[in-house]
mmCIF file of C-alpha atoms (C1' of nucleotides) in Angstrom:
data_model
loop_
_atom_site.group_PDB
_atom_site.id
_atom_site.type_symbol
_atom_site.label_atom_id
_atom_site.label_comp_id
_atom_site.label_asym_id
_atom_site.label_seq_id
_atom_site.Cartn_x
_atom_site.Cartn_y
_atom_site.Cartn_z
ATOM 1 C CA UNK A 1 -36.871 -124.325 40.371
ATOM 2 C CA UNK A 2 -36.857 -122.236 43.534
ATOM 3 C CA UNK A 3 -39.014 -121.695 46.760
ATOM 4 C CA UNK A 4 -41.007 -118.683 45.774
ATOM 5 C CA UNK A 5 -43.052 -117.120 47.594
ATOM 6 C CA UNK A 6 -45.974 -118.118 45.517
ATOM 7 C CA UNK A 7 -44.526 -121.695 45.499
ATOM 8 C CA UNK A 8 -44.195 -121.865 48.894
ATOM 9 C CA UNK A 9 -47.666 -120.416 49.551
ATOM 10 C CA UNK A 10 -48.522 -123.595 48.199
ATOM 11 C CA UNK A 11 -46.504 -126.049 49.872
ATOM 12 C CA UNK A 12 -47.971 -124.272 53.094
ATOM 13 C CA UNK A 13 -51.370 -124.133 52.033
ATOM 14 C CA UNK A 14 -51.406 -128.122 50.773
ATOM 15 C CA UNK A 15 -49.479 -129.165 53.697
ATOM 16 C CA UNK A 16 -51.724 -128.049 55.979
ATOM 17 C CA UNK A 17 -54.536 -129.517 54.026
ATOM 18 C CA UNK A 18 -53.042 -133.051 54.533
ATOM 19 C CA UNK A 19 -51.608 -133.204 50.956
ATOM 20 C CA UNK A 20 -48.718 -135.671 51.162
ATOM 21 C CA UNK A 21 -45.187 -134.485 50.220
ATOM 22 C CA UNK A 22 -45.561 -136.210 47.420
ATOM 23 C CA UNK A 23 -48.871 -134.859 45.956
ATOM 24 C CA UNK A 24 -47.446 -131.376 46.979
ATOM 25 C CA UNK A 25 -44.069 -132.121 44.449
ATOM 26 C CA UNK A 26 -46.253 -132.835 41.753
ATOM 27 C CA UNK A 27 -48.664 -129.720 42.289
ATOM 28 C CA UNK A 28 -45.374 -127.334 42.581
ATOM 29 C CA UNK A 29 -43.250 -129.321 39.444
ATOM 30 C CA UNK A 30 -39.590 -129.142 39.409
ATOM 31 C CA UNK A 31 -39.300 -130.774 42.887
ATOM 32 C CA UNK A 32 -38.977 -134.068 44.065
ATOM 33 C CA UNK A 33 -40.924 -135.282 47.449
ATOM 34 C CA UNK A 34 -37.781 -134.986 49.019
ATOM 35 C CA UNK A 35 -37.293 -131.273 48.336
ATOM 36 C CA UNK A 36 -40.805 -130.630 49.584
ATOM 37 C CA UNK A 37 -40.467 -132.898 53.287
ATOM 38 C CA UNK A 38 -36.868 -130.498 53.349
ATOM 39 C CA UNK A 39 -38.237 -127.960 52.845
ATOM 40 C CA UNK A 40 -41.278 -128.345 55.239
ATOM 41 C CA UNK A 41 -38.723 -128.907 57.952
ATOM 42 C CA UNK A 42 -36.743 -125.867 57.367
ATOM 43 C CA UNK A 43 -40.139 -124.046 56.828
ATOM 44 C CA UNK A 44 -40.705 -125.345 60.925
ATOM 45 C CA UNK A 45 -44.044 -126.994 60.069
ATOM 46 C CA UNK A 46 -42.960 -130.426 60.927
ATOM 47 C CA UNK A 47 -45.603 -132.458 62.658
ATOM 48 C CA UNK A 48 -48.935 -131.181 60.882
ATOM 49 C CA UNK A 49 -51.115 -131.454 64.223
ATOM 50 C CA UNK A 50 -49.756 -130.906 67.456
ATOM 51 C CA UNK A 51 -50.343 -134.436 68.626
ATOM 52 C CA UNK A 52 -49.061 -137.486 66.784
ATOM 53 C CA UNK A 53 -45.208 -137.963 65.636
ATOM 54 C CA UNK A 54 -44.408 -140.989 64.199
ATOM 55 C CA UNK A 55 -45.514 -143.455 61.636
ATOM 56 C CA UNK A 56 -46.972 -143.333 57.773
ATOM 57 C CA UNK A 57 -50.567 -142.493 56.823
ATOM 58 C CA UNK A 58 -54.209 -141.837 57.139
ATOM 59 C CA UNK A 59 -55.108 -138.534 56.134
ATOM 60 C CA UNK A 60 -57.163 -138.225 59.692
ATOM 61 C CA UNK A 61 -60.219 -136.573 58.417
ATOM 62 C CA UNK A 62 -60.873 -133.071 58.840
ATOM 63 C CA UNK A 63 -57.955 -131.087 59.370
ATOM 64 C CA UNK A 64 -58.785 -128.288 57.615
ATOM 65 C CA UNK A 65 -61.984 -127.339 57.692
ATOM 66 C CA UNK A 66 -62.845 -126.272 54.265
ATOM 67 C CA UNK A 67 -60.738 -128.447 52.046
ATOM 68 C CA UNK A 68 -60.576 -126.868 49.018
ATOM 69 C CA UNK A 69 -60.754 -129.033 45.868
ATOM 70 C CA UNK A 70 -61.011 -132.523 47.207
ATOM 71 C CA UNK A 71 -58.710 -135.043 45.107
ATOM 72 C CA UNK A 72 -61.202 -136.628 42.440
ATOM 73 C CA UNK A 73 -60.449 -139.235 39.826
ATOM 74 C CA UNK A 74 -59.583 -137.805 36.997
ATOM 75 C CA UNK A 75 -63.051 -137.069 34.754
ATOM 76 C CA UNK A 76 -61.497 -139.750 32.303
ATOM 77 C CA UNK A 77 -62.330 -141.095 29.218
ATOM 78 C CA UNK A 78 -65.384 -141.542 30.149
ATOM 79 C CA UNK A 79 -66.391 -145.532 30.317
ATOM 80 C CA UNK A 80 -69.627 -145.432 27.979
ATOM 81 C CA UNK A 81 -70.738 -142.736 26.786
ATOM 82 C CA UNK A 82 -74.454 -142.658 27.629
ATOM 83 C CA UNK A 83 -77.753 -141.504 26.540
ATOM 84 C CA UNK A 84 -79.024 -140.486 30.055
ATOM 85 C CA UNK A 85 -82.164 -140.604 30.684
ATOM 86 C CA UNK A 86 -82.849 -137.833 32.839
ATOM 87 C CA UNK A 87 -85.212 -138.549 35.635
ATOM 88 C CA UNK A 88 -88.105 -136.490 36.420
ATOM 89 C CA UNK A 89 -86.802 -134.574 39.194
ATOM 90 C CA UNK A 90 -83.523 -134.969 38.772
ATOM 91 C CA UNK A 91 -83.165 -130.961 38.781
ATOM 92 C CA UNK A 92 -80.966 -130.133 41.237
ATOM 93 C CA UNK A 93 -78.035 -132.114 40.417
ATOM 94 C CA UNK A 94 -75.083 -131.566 42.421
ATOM 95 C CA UNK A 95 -72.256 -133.958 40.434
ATOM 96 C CA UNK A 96 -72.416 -134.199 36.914
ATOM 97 C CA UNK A 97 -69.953 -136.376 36.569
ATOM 98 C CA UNK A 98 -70.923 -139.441 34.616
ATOM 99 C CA UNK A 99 -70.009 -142.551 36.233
ATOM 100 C CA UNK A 100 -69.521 -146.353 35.371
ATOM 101 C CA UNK A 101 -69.683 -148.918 38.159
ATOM 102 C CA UNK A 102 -73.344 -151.304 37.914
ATOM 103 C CA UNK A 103 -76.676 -150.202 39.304
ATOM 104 C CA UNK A 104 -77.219 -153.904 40.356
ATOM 105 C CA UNK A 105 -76.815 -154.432 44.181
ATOM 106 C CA UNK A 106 -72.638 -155.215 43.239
ATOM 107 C CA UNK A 107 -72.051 -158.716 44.709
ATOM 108 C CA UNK A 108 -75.103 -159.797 46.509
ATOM 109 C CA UNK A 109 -74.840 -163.156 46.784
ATOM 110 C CA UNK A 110 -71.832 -164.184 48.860
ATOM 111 C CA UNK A 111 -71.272 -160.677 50.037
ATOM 112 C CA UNK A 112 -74.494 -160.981 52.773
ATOM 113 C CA UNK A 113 -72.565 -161.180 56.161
ATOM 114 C CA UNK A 114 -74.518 -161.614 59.311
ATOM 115 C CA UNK A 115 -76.312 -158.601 59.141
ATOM 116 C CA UNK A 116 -79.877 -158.536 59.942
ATOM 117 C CA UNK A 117 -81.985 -156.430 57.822
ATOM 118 C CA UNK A 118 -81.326 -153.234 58.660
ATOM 119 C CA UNK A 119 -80.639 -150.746 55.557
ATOM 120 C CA UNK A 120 -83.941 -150.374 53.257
ATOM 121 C CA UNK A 121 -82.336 -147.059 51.995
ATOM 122 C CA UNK A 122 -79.036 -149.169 51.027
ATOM 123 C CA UNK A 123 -81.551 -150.301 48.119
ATOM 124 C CA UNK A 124 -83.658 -147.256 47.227
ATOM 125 C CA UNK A 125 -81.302 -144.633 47.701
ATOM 126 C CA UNK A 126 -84.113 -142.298 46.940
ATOM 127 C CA UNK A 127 -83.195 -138.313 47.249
ATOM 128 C CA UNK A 128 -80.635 -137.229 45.116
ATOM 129 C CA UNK A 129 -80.947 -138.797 41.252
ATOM 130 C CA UNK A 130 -77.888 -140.723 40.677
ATOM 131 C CA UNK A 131 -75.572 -139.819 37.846
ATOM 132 C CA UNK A 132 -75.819 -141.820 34.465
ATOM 133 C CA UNK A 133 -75.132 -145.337 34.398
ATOM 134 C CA UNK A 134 -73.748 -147.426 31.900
ATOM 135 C CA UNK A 135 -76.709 -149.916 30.888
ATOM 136 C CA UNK A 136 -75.342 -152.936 31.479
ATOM 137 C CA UNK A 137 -76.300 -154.072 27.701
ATOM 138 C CA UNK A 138 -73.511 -151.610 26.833
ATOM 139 C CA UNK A 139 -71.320 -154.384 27.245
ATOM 140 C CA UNK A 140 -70.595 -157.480 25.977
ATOM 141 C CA UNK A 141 -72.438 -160.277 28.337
ATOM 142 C CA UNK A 142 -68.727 -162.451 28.374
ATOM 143 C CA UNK A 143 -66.828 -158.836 29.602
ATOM 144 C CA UNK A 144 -69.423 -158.060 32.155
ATOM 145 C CA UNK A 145 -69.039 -161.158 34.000
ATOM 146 C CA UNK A 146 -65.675 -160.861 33.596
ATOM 147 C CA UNK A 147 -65.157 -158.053 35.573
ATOM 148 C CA UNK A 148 -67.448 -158.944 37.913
ATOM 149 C CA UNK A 149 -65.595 -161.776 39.014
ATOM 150 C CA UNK A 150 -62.246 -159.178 38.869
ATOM 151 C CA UNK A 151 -64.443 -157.043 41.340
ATOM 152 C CA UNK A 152 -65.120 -159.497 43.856
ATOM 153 C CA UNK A 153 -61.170 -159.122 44.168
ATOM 154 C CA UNK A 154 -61.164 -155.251 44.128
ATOM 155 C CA UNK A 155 -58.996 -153.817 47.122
ATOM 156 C CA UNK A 156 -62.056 -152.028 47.910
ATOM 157 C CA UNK A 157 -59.738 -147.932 48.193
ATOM 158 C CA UNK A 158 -61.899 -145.131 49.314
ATOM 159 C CA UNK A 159 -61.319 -141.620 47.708
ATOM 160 C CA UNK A 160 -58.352 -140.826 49.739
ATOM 161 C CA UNK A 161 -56.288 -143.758 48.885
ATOM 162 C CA UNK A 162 -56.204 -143.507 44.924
ATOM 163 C CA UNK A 163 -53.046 -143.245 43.514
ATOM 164 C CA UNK A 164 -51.834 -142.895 39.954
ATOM 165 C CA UNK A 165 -51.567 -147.022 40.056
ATOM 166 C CA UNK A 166 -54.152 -147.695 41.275
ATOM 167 C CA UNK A 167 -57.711 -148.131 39.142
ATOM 168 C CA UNK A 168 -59.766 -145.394 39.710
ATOM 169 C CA UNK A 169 -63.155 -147.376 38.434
ATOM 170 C CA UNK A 170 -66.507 -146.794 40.842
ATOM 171 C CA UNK A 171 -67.796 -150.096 42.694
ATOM 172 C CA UNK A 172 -71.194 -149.836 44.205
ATOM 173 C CA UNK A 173 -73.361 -146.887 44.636
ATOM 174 C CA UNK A 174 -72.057 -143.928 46.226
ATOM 175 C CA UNK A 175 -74.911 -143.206 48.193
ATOM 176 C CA UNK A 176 -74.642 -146.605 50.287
ATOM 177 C CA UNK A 177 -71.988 -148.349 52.220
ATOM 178 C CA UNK A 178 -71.702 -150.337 49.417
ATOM 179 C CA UNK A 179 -69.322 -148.217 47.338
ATOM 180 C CA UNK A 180 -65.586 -148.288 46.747
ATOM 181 C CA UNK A 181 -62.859 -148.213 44.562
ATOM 182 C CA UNK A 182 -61.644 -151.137 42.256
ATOM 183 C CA UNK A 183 -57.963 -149.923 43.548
ATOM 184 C CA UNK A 184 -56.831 -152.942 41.709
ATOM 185 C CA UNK A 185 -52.909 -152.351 39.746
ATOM 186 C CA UNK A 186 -54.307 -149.861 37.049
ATOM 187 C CA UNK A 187 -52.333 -150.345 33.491
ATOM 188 C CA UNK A 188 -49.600 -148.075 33.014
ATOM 189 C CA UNK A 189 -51.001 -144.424 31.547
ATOM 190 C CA UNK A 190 -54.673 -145.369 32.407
ATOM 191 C CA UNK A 191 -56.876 -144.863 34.879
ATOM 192 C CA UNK A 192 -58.118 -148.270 35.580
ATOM 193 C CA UNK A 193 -56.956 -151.586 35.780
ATOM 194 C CA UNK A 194 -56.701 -154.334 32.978
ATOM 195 C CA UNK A 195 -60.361 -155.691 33.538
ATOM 196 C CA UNK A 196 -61.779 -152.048 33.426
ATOM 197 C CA UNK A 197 -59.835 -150.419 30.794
ATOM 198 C CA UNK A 198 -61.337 -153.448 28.766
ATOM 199 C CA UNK A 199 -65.037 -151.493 29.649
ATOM 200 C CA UNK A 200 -64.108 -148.266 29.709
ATOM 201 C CA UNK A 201 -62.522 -147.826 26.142
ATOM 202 C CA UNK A 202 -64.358 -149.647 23.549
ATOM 203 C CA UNK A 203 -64.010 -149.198 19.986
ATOM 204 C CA UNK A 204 -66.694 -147.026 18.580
ATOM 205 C CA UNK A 205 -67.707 -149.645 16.109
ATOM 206 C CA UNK A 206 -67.863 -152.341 18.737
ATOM 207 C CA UNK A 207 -70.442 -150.302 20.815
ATOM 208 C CA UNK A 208 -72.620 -149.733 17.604
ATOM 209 C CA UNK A 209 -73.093 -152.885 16.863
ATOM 210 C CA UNK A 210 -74.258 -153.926 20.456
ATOM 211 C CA UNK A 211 -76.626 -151.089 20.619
ATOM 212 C CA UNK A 212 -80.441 -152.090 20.113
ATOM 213 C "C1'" DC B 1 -43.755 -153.300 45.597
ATOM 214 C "C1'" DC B 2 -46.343 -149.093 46.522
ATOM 215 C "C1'" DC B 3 -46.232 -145.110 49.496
ATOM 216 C "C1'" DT B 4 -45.432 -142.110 53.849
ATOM 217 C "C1'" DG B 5 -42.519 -138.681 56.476
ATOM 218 C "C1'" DA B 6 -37.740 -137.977 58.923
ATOM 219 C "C1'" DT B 7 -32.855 -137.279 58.827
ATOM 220 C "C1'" DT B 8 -28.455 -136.703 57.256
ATOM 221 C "C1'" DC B 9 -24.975 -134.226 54.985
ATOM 222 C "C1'" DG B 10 -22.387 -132.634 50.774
ATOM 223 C "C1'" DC B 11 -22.966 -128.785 47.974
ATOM 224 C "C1'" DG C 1 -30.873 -123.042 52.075
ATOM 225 C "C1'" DC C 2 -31.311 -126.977 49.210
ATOM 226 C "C1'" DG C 3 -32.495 -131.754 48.196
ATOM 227 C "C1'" DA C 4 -30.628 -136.702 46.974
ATOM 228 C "C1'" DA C 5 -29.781 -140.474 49.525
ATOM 229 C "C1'" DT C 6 -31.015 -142.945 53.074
ATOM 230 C "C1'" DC C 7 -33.661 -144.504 56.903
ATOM 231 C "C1'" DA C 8 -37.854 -146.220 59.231
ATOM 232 C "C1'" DG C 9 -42.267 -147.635 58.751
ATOM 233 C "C1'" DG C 10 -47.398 -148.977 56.861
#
DNA sequence: CCCTGATTCGC
DNA sequence: GCGAATCAGG
């Protein structure tokens, strides 16, 4: 493979959205990371913001201020199929994307710090209908606990810091504080990790015969 | 170990 | 000019 113009265009284009080298090889194909940091120093567009130099990571939000497509988890095999009950108002919709991860308040009791009682909303998130949840009776009683305990453990990765190894499965709900990433190792050629794969992909006849 | 960018240097 | 190898670091 060659720098093309076209190809190029899109090392620029990535590289000034933040993409890391990395992310950028994979985009273009053919190249390794290496060819694309080379070839961002030739190219003269070393340090992406006039101020900082050294050191590793942190995207350092908004560089670019209309990112194009933001990096999303892969849509997936989806974990449950669902039967969605639409809600009554749930019109305009914004993300269609069906998601996993429990309604329930994730790990309430331990997880209570020393806050007062400040966020009603964290509860109630009210506004905009959230996307279809996995029923909880979906699942095997035995399994859900399971991966409960797993999530207590979850290295809690926002958005940004997915990776191909890491598991990509929804803690919390998105419209609170309370949400994160499992980020937990995910198993080779999935996108989650052990304890979630074991939700996400169950055998058609398994999920019959737990249905009601 | 995973990942990041930076540099070097033979081709 | 290119990019693997290597370095330095989180």
């Amino acid at each position: 493979m060659s720098w093309t113009d076209e190809r190029v265009e899109t090392l620029k284009k990535m590289w000034a959205e933040g993409q890391s080298a990395s992310q950028i090889a994979k985009e273009l194909g053919g190249v390794t990371r290496n060819a694309v940091i080379g070839k961002v120093h030739r190219l003269g567009l070393s340090n992406r913001v006039g101020g900082a130099a050294s050191e590793g990571e942190e995207p350092e939000v908004a560089v670019s201020p209309a990112p194009t497509a933001p990096p999303r988890p892969e849509p997936a095999p989806k974990p449950s199929v669902v039967e969605a009950t639409v809600r009554p108002a749930a019109a305009e919709r914004v993300v269609p994307e069906p998601r996993p991860a429990a309604p329930a308040p994730a790990a309430p009791s331990a997880s209570v710090t020393t806050l007062p009682i400040p966020m009603r909303k964290a509860i109630i998130p009210a506004g905009q209908p959230l996307p279809p949840q996995p029923s909880a009776n979906e699942i095997s009683p035995e399994a859900l606990a399971s991966v409960r305990e797993v999530e207590k453990h979850a290295k809690r990765l926002s958005l940004m810091e997915l990776t191909e190894r890491t598991c990509k499965w929804p803690i919390g709900d998105p419209a609170t504080e309370e949400f994160w990433f499992c980020g937990l190792p995910s198993v080779p050629g999935k996108p989650y990790c052990e304890a979630h794969v074991g939700v996400a992909f169950q055998p058609m006849s398994a999920r019959r015969d737990r249905r009601r």
